Tab-separated table of C-alpha atoms in Angstrom:
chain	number	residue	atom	x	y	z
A	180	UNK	CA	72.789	55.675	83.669
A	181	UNK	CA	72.180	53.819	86.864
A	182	UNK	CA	75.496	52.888	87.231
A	183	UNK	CA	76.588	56.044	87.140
A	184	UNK	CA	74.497	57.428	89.489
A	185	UNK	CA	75.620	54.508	91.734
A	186	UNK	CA	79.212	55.088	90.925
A	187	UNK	CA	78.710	58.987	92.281
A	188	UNK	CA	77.295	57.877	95.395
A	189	UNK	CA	79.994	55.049	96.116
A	190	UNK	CA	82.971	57.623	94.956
A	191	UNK	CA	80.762	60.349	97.616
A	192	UNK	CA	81.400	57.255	100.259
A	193	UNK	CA	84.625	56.793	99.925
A	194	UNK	CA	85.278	60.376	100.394
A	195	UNK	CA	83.128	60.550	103.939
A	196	UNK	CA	85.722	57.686	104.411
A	197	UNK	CA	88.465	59.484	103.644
A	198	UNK	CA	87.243	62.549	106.100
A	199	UNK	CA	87.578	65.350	103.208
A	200	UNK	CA	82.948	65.871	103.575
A	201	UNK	CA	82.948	69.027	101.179
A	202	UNK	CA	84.282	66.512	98.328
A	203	UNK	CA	81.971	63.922	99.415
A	204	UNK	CA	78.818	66.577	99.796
A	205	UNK	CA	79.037	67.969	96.773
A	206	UNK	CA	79.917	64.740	95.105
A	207	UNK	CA	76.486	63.123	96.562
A	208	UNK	CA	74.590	66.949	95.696
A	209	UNK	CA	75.936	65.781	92.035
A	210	UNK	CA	74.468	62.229	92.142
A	211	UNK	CA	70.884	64.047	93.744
A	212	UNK	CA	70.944	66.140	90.896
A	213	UNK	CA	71.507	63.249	88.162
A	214	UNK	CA	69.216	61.635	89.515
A	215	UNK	CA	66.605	64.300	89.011
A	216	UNK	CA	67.257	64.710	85.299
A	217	UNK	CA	67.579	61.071	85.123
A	218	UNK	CA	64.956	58.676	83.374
A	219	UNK	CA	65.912	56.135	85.606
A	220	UNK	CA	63.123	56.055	88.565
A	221	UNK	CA	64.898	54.214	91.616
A	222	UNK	CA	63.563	55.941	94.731
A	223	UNK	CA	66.251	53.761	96.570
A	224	UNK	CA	69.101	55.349	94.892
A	225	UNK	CA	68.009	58.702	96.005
A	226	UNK	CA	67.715	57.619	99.508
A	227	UNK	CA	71.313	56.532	99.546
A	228	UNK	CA	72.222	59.756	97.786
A	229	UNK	CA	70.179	62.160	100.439
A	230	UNK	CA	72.271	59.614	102.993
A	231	UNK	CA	75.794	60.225	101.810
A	232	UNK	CA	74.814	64.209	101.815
A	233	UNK	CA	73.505	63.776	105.291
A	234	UNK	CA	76.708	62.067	106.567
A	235	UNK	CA	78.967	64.282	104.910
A	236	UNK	CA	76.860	67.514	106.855
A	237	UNK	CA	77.273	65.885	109.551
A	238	UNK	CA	81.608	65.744	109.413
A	239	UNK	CA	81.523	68.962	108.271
A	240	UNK	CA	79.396	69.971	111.610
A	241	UNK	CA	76.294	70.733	109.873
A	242	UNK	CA	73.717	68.965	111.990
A	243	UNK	CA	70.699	70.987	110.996
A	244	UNK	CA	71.460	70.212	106.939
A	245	UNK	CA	72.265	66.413	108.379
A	246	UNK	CA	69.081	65.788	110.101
A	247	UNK	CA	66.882	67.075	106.942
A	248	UNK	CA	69.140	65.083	104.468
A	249	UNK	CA	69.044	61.624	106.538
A	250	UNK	CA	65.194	61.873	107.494
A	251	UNK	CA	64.344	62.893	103.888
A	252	UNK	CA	66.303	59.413	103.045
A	253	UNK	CA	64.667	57.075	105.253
A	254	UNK	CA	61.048	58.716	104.280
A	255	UNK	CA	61.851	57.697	100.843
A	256	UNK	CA	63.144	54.306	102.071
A	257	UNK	CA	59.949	54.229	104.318
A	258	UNK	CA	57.653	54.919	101.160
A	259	UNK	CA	59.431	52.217	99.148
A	260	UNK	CA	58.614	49.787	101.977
A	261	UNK	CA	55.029	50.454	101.936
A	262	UNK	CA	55.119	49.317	98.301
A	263	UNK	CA	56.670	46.247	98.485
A	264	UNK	CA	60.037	46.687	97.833
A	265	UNK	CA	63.332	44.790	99.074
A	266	UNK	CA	64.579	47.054	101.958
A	267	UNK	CA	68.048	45.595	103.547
A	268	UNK	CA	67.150	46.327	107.390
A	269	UNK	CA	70.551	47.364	108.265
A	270	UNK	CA	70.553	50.111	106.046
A	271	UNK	CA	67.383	51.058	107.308
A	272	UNK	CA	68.461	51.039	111.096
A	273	UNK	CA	72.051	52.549	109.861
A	274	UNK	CA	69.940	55.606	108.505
A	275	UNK	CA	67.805	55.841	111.884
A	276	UNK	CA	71.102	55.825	113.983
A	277	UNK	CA	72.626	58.144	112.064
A	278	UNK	CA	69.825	60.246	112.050
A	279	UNK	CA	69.867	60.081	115.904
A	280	UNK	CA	73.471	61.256	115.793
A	281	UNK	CA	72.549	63.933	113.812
A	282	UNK	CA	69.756	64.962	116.092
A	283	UNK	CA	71.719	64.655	119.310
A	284	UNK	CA	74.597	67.088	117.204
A	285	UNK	CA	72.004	69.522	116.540
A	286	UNK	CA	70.475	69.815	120.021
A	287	UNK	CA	73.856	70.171	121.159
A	288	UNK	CA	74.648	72.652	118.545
A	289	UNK	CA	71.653	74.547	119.667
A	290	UNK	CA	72.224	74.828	123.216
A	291	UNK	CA	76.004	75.800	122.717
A	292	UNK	CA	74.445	78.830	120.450
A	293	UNK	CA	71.475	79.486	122.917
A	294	UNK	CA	74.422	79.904	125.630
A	295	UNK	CA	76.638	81.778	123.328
A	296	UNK	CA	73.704	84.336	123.101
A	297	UNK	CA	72.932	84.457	126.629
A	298	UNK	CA	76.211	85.315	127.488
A	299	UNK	CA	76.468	87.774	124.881
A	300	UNK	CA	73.039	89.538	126.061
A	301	UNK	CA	73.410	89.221	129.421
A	302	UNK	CA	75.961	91.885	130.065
A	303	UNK	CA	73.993	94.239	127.405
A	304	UNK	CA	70.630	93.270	129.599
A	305	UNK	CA	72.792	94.242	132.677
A	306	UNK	CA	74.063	97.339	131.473
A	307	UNK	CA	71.167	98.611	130.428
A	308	UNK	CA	68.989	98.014	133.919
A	309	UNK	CA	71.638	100.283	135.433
A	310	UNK	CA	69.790	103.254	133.085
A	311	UNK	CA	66.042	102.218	133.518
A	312	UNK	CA	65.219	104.631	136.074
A	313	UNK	CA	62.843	107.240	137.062
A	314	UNK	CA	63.324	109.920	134.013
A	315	UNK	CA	62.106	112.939	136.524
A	316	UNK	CA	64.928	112.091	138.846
A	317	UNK	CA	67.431	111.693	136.684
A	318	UNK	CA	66.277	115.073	134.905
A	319	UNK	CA	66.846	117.098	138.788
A	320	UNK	CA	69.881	115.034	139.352
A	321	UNK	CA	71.489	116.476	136.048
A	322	UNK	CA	70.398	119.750	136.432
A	323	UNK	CA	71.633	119.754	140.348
A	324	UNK	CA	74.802	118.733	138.893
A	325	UNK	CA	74.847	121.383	136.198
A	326	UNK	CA	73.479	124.089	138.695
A	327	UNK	CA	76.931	123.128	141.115
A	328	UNK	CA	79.644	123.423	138.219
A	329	UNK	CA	78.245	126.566	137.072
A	330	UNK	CA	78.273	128.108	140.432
A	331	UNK	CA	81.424	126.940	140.926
């Protein structure tokens, strides 16, 4: 059973490798959920699994499904340090740079789509200043102009 939960997340790896992430985020969403139902309790598996998703969200320009992914892995990785257990360092510093990739994607991601909606509002904000008058005015200005075709 462990091997095949390792064999899910390698075969999810060598998809992100191969650039096609939908194959390799739904092949490391398969190994997550294995691992659930699994009786096999190895925290550091998970981590690795929550990884691969993370990377793969992160090709397919997910950044906000990457960051939660990558920092859920290296909490897990984290807690499995605090009780003793063999952590390979450059795993753990490959998760934190990746998660910093991620981050740096989604702040960028956000500003492009705080931008997008500025531009978008700002002609309806500008339009619609033209029309925020004084209501009496407009009222005597229409009915002037009513008055002068009807007369006419």
């Amino acid at each position: 059973e462990r091997c095949y939960l390792q064999c899910l997340c390698n075969r999810s790896l060598c998809y992100y490798k191969l650039q096609e992430y939908e194959k390799a985020k739904e092949l490391a969403q398969t190994a997550i959920d294995a691992h659930a139902k699994s009786r096999v309790v190895d925290d550091s598996g998970l981590a690795k699994c929550l990884f691969r998703r993370g990377q793969a969200s992160l090709g397919l320009k997910d950044s906000r499904s990457a960051v939660d992914s990558i920092a859920e892995a290296i909490r897990i990785e984290e807690a499995q340090l605090a009780k003793g257990a063999p952590i390979n360092d450059a795993t753990m510093k490959a998760m934190q740079r990746e998660l910093l990739r991620a981050r740096h994607a989604a702040k960028a991601d956000a500003k492009a789509a705080s931008s997008k909606l500025k531009a978008q509002m700002g002609g309806f904000l500008k339009a619609g200043s033209k029309t925020l008058g004084d209501p009496k005015k407009e009222r005597r200005e229409l009915a002037a102009t009513k008055i002068d075709c009807a007369l006419k």
